[in-house]
Short mmCIF file of N, CA and C and ligand atoms in Angstrom, two decimals:
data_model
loop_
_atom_site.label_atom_id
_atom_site.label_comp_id
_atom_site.label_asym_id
_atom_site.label_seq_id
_atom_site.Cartn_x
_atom_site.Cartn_y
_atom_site.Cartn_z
N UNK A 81 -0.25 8.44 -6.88
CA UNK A 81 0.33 7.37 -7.70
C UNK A 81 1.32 6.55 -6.86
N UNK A 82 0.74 5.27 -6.69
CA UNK A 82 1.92 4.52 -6.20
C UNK A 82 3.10 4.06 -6.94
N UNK A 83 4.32 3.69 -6.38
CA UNK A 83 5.60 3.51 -6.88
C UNK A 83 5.03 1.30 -7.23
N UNK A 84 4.70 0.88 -6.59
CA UNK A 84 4.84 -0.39 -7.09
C UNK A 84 3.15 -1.05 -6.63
N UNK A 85 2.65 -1.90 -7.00
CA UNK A 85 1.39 -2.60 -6.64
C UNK A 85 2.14 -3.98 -6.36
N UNK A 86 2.20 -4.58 -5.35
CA UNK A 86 2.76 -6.15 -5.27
C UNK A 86 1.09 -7.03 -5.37
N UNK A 87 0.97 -7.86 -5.93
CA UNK A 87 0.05 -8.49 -5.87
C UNK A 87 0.24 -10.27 -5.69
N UNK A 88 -0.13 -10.66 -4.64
CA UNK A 88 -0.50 -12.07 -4.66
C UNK A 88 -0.63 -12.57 -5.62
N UNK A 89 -0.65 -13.85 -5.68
CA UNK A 89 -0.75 -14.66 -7.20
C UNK A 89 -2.45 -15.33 -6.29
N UNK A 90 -2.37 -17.23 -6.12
CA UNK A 90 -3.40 -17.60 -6.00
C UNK A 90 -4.53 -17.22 -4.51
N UNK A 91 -6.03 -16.90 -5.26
CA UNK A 91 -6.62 -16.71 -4.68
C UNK A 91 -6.66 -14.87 -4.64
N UNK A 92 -5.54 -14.33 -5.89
CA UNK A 92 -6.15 -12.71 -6.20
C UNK A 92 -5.94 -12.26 -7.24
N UNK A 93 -5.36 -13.02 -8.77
CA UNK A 93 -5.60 -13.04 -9.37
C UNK A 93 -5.95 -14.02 -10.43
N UNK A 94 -5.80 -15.20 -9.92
CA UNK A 94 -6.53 -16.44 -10.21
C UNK A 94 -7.49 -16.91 -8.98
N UNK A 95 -8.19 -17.99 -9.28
CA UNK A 95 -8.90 -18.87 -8.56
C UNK A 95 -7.92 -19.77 -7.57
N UNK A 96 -7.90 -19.92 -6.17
CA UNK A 96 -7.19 -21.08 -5.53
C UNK A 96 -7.80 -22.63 -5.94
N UNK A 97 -8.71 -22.44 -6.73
CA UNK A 97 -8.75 -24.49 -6.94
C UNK A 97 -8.93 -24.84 -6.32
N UNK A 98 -8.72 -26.35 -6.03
CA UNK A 98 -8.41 -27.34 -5.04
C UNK A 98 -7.07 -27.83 -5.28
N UNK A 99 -6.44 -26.93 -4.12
CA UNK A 99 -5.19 -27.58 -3.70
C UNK A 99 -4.09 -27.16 -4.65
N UNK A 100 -3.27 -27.63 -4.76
CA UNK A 100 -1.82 -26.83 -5.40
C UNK A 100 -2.04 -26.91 -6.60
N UNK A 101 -1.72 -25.94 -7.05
CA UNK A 101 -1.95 -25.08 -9.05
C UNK A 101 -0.78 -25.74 -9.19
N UNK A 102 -0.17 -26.76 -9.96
CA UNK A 102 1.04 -27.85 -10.43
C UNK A 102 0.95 -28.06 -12.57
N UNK A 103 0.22 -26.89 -12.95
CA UNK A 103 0.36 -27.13 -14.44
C UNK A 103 -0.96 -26.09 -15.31
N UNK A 104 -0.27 -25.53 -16.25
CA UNK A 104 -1.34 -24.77 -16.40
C UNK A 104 -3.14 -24.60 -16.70
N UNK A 105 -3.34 -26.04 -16.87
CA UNK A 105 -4.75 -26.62 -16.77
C UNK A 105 -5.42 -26.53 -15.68
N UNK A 106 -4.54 -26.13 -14.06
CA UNK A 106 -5.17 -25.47 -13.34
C UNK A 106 -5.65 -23.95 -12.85
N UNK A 107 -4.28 -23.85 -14.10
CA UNK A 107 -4.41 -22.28 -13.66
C UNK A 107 -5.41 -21.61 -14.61
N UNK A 108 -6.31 -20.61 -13.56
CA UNK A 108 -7.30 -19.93 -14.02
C UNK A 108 -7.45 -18.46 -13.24
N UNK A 109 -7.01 -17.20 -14.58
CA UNK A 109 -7.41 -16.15 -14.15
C UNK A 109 -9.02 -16.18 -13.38
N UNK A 110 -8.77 -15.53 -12.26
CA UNK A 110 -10.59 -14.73 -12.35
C UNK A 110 -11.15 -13.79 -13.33
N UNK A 111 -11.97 -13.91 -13.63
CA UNK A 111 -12.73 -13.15 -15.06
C UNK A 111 -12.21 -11.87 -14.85
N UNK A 112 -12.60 -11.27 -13.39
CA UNK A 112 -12.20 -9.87 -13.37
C UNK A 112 -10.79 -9.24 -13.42
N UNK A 113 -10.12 -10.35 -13.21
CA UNK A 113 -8.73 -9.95 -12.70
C UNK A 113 -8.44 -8.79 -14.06
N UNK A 114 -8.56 -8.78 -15.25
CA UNK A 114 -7.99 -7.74 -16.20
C UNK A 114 -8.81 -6.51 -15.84
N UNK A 115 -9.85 -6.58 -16.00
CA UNK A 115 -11.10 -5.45 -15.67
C UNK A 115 -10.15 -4.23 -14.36
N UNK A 116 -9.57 -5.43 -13.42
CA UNK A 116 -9.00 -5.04 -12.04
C UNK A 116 -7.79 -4.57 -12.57
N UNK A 117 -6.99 -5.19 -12.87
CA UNK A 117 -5.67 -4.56 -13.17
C UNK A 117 -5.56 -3.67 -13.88
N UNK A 118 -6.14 -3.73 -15.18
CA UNK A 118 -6.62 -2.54 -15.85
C UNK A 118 -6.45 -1.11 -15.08
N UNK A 119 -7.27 -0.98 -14.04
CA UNK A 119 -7.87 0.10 -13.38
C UNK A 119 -6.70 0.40 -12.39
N UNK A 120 -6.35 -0.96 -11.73
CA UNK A 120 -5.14 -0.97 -11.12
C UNK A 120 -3.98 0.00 -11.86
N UNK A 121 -3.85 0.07 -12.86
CA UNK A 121 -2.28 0.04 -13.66
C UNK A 121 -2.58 1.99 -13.63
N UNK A 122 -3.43 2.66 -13.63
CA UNK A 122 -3.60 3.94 -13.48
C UNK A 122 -3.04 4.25 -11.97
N UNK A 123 -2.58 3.57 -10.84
CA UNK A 123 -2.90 3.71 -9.03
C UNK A 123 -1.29 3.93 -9.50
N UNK A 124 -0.32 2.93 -10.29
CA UNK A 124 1.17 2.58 -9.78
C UNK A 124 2.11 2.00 -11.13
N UNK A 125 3.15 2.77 -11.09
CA UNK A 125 3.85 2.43 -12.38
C UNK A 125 4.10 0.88 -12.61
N UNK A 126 4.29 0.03 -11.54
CA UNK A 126 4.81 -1.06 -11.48
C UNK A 126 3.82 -2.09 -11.27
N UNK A 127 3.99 -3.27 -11.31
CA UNK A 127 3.43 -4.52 -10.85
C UNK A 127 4.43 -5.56 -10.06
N UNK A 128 4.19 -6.20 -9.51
CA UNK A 128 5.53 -6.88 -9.07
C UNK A 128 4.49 -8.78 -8.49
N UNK A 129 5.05 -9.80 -9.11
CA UNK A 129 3.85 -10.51 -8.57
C UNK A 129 4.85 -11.58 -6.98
N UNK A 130 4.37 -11.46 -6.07
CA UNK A 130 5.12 -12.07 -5.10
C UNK A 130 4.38 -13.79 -4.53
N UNK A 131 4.52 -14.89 -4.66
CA UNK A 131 3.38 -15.63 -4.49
C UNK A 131 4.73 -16.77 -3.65
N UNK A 132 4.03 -17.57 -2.51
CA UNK A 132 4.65 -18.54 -1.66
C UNK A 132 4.33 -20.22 -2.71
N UNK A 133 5.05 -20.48 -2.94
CA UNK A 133 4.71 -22.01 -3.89
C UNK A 133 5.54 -22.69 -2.72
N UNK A 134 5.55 -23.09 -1.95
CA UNK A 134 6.51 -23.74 -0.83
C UNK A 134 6.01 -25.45 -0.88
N UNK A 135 5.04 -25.77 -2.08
CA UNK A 135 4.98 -27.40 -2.82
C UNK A 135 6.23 -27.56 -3.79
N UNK A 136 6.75 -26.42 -3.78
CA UNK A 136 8.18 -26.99 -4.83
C UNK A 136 8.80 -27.88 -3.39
N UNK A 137 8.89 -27.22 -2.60
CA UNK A 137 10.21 -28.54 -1.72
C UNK A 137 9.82 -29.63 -0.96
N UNK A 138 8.10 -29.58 -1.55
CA UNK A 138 7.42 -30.87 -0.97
C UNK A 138 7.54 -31.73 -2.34
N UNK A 139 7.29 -31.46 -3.38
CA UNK A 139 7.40 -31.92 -4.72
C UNK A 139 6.27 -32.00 -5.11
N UNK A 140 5.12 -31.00 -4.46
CA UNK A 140 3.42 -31.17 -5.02
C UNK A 140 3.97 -29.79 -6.16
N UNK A 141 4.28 -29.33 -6.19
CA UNK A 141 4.15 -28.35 -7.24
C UNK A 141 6.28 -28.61 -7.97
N UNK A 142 5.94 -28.39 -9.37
CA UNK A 142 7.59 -28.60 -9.50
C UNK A 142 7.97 -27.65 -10.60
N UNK A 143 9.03 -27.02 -10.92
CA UNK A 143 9.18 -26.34 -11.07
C UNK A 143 9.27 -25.96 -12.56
N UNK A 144 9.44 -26.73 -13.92
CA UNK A 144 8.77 -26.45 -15.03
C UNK A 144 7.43 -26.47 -15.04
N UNK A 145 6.27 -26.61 -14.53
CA UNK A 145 4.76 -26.50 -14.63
C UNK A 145 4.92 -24.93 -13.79
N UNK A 146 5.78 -24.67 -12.89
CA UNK A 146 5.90 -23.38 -12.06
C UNK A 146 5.93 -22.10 -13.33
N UNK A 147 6.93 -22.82 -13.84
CA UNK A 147 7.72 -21.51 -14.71
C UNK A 147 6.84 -21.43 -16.39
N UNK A 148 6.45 -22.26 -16.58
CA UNK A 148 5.57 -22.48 -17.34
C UNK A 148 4.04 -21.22 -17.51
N UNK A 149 3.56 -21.31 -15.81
CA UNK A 149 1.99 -20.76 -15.64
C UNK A 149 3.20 -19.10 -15.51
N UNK A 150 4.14 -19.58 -15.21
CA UNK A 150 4.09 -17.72 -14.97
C UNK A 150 4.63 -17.00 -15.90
N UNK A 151 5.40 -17.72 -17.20
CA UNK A 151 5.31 -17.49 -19.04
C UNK A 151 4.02 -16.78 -19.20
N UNK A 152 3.10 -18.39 -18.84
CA UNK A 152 1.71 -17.94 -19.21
C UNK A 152 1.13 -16.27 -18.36
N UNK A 153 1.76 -16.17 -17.45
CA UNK A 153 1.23 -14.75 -16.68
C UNK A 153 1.74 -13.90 -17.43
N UNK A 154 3.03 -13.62 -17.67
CA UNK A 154 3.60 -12.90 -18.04
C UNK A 154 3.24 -12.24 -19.70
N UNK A 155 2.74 -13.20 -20.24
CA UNK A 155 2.47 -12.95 -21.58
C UNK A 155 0.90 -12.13 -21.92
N UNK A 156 0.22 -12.53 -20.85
CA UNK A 156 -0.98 -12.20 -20.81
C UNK A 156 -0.93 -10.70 -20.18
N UNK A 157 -0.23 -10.48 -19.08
CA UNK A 157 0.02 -9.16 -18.86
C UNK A 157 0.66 -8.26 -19.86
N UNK A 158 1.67 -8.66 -20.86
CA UNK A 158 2.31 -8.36 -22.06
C UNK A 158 1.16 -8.01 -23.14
N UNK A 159 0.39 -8.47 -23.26
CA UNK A 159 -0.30 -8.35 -24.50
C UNK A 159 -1.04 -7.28 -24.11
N UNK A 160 -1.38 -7.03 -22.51
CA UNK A 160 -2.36 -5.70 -22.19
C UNK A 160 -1.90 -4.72 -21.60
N UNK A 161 -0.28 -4.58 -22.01
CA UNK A 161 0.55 -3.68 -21.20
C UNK A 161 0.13 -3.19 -19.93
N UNK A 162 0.12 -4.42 -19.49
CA UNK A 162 0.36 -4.12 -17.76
C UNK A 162 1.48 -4.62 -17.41
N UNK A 163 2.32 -3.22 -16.88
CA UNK A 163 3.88 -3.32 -16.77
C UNK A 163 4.37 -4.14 -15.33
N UNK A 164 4.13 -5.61 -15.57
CA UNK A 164 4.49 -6.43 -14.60
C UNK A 164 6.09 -6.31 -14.98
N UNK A 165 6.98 -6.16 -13.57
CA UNK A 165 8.59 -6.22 -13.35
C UNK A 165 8.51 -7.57 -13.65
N UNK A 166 7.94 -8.11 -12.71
CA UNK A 166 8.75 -9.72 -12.09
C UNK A 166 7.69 -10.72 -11.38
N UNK A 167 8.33 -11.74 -11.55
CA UNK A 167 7.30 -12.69 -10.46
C UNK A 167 8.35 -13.72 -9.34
N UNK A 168 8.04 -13.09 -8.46
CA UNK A 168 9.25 -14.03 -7.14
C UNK A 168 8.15 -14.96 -7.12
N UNK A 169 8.89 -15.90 -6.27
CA UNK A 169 7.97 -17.02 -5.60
C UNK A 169 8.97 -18.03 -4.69
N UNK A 170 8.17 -18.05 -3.16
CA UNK A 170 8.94 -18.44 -2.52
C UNK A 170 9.06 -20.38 -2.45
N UNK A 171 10.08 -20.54 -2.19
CA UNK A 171 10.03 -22.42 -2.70
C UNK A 171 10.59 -23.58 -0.98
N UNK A 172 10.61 -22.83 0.08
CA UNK A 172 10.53 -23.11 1.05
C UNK A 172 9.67 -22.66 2.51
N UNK A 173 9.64 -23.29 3.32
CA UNK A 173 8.85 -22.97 4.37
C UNK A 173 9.71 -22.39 5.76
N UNK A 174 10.76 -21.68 4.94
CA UNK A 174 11.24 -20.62 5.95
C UNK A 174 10.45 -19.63 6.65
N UNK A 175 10.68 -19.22 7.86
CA UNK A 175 9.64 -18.48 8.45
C UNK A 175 10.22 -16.96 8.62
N UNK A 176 11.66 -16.57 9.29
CA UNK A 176 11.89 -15.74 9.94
C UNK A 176 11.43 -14.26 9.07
N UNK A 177 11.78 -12.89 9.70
CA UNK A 177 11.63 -11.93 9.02
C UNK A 177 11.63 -11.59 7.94
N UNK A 178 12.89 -11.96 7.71
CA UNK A 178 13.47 -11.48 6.40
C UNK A 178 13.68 -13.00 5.27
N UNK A 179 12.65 -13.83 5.80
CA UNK A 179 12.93 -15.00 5.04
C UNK A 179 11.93 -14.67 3.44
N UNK A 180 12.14 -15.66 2.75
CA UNK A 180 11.73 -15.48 1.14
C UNK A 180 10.45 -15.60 1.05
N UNK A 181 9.91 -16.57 1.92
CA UNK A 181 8.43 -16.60 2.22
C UNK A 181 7.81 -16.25 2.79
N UNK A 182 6.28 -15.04 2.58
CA UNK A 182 5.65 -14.18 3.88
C UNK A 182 5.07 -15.12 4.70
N UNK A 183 4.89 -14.19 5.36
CA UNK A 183 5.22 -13.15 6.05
C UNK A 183 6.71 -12.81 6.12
N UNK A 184 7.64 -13.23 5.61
CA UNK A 184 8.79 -12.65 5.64
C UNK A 184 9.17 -11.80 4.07
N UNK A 185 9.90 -10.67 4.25
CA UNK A 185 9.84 -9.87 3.45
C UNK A 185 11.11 -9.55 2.41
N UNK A 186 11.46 -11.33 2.02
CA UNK A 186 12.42 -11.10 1.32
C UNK A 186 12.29 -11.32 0.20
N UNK A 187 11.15 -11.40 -0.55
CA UNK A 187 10.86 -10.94 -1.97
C UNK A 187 10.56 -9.70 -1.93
N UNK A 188 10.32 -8.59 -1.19
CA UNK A 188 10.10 -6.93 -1.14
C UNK A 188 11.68 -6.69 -1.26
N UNK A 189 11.80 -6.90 -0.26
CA UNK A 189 13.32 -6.51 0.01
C UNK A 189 14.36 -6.66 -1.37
N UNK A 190 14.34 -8.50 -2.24
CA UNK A 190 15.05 -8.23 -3.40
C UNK A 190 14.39 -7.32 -4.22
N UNK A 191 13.02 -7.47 -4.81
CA UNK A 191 12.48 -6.39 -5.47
C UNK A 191 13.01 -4.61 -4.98
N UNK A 192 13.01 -4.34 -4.07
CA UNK A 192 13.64 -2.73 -3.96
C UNK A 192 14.75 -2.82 -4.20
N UNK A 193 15.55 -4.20 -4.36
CA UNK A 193 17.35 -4.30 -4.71
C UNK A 193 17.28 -3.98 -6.31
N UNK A 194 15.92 -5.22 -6.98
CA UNK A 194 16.55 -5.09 -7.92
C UNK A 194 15.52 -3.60 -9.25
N UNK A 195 14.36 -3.50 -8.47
CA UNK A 195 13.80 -2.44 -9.16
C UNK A 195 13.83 -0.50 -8.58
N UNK A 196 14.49 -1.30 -7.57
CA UNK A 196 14.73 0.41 -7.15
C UNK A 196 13.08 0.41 -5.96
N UNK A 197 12.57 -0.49 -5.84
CA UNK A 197 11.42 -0.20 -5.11
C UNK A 197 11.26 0.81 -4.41
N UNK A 198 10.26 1.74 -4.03
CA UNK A 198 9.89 2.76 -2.88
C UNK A 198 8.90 2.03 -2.33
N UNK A 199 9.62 0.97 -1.21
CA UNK A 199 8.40 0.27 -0.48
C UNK A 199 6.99 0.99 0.35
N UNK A 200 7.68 2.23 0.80
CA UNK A 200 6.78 2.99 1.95
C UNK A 200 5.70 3.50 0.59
N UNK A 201 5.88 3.42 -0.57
CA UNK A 201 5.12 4.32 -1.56
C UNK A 201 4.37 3.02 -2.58
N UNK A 202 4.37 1.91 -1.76
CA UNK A 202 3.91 0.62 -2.39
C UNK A 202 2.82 0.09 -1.35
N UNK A 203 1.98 -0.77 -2.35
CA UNK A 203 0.62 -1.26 -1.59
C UNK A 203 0.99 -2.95 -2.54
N UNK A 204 0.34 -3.53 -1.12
CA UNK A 204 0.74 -5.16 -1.10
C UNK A 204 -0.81 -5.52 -0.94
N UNK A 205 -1.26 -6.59 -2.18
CA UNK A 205 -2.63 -6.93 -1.48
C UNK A 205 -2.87 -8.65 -1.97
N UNK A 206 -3.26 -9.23 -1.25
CA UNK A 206 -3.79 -10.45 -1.35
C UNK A 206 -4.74 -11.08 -0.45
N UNK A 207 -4.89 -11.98 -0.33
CA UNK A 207 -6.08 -13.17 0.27
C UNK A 207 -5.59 -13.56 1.31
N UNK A 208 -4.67 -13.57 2.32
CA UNK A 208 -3.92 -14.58 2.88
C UNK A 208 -3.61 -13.29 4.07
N UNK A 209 -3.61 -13.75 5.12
CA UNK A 209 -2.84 -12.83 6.37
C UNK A 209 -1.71 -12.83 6.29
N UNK A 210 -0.85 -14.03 5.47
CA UNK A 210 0.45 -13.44 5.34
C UNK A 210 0.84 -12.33 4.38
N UNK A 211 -0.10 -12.14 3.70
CA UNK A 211 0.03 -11.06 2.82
C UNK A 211 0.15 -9.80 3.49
N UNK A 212 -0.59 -9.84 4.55
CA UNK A 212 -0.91 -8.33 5.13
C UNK A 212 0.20 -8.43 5.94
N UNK A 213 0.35 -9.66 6.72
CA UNK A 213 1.76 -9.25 7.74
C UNK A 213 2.77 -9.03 6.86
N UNK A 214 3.09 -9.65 5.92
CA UNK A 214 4.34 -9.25 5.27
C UNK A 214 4.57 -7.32 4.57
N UNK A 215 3.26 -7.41 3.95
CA UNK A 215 2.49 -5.74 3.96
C UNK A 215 3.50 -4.47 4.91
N UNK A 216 2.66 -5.31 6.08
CA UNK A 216 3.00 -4.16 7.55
C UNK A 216 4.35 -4.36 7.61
N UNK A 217 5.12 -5.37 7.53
CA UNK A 217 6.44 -5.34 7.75
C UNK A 217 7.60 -4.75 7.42
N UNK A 218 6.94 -4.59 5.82
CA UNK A 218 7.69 -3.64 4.91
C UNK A 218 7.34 -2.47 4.83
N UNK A 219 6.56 -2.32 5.96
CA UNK A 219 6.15 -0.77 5.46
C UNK A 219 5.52 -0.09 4.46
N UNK A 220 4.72 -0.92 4.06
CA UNK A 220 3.49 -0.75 2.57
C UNK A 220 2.35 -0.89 3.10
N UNK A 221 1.51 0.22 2.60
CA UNK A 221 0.01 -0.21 2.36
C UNK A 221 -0.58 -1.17 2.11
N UNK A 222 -1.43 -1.72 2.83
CA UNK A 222 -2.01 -3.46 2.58
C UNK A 222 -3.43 -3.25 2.37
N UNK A 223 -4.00 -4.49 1.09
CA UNK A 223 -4.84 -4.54 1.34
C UNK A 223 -5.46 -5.85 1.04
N UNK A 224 -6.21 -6.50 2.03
CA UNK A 224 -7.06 -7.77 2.36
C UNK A 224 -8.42 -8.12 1.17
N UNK A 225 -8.19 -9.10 0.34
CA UNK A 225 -9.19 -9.87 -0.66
C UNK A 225 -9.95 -11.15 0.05
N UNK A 226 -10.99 -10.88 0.11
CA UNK A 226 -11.99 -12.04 0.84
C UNK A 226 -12.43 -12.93 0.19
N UNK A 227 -12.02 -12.61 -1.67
CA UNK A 227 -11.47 -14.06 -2.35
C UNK A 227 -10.78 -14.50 -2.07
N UNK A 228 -9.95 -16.14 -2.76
CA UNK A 228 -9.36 -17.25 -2.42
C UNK A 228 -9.62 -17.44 -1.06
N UNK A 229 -8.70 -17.55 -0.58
CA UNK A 229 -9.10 -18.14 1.03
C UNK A 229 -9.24 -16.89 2.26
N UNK A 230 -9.80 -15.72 1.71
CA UNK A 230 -9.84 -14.65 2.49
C UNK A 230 -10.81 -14.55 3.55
N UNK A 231 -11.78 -14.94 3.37
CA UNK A 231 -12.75 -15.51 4.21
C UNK A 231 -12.65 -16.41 5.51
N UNK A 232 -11.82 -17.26 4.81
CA UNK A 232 -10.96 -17.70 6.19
C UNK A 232 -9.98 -17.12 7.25
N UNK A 233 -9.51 -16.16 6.94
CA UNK A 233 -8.65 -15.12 7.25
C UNK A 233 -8.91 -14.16 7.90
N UNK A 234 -10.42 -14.09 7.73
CA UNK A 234 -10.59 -12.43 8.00
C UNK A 234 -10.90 -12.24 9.58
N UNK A 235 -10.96 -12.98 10.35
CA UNK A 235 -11.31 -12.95 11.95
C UNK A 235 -9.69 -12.70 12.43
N UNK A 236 -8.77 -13.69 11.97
CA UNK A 236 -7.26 -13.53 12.19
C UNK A 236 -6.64 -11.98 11.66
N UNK A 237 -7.22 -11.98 10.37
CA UNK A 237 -6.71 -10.75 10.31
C UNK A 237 -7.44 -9.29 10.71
N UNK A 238 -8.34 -9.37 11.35
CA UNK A 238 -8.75 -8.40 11.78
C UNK A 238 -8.17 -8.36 13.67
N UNK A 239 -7.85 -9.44 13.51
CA UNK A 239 -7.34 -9.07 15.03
C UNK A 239 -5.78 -8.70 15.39
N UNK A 240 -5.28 -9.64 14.40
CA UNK A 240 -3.35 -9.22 14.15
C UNK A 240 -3.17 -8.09 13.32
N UNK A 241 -3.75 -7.12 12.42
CA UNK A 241 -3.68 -6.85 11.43
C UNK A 241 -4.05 -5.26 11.69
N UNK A 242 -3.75 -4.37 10.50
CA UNK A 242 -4.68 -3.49 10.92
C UNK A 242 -4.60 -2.97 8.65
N UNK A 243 -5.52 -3.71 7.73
CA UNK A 243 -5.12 -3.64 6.15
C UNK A 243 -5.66 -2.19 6.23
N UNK A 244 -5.11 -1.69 4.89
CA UNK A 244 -5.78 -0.11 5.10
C UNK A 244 -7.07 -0.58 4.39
N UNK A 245 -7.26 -1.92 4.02
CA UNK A 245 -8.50 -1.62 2.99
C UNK A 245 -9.18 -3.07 2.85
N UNK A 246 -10.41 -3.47 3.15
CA UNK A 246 -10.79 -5.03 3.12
C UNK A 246 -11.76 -5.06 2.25
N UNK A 247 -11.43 -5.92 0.98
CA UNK A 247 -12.27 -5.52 -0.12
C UNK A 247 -12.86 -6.82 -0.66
N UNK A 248 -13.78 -7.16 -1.72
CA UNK A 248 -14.18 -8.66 -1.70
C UNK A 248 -13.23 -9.11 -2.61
N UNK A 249 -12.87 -8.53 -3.55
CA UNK A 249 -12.08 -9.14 -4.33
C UNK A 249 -11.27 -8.27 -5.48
N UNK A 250 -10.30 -8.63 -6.13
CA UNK A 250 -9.69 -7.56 -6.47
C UNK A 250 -10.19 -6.27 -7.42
N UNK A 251 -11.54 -6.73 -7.97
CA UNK A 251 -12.09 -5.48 -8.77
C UNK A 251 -12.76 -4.45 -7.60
N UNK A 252 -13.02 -5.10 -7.00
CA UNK A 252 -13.26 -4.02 -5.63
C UNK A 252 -12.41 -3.38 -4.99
N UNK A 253 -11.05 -3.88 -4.95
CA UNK A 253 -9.91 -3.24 -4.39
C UNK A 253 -9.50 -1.95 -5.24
N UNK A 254 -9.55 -2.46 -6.66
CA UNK A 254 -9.03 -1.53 -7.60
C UNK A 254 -9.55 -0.31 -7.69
N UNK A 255 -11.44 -0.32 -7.47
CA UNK A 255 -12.07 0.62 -7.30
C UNK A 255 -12.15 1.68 -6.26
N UNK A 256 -11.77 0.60 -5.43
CA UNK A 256 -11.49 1.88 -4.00
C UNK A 256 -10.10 2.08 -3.23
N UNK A 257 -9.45 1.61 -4.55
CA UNK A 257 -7.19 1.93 -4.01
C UNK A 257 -7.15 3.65 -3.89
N UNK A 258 -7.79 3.87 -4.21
CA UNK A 258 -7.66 5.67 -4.83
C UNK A 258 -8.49 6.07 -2.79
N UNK A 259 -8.84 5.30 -2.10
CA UNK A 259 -9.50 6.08 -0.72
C UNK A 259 -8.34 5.63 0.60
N UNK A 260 -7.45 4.44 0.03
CA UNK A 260 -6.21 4.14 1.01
C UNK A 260 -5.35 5.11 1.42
MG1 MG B 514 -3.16 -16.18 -1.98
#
């Protein structure tokens, strides 16, 4: 049993679209995503959703349509008691370590401030190589979705990277979190 599941937002449990999700008419679960979490929510007491929106400080994404889709997350996870904590999201294109946006690991880092996290006893998974570097950084189990833009990713991250688990998409992850 893991202590927390961090999960990516676009491109692992919605669809990436075209181009920045800015209102909830773009936002669209993937069909499976409940099927997944579902199965998920047996692996880890927690949920925690960590996602980079770094169009807030361009002004492509703004921040009532932000807070809005993640009501809308939140409620939807509510109704199927899947015990989501929180949803960070980073709103600049800071880079360093410990910056807010991954690969930097300062949405892990507040999350173990403010939920008590056991990062080493947590698995981080999304679409994106920054997902996995930020993953390895904190010292969590990672694992790589070849939905949203994972596909694009996966040559980079097989060479920087080492995920414990490369799966097509998150109902596949969910099914085989239990062999990480
Ligand atoms: Mg993503």
């Amino acid at each position: 049993m893991f202590d927390t599941i961090f999960l990516d937002r676009d491109g692992t449990i919605n669809d990436v679209g075209y181009g920045y999700i800015n209102g909830l008419s773009d936002f669209h679960f993937y069909d499976y995503a409940f099927e997944a979490l579902d199965i998920l929510k047996g692996h880890a007491k927690n949920f925690i959703i960590v996602t980079n929106q770094s169009g807030l400080s361009t002004g492509r994404v703004s921040i009532d349509p932000l807070n809005e889709i993640h009501q809308f997350v939140t409620e939807e996870f509510e109704k199927r008691d899947l015990p989501l904590r929180k949803i960070y999201f980073a709103d600049d294109y800071n880079e360093g370590f410990n910056a807010i946006r991954k690969p930097g690991i300062g949405m892990f880092l507040q999350a173990k401030e403010d939920f008590n996290v056991d990062l080493k006893n947590s698995v981080m998974i999304g679409d994106s190589i920054v997902d996995v570097q930020a993953g390895e950084r904190a010292e969590m189990k990672t694992i790589f979705l070849l939905s949203g833009y994972g596909k694009s990713h996966l040559e980079d991250v097989k060479k920087e990277c080492k995920p414990n688990l490369i799966a097509n998409d998150l109902l596949h992850a969910a099914k085989e979190i239990e062999l990480i």
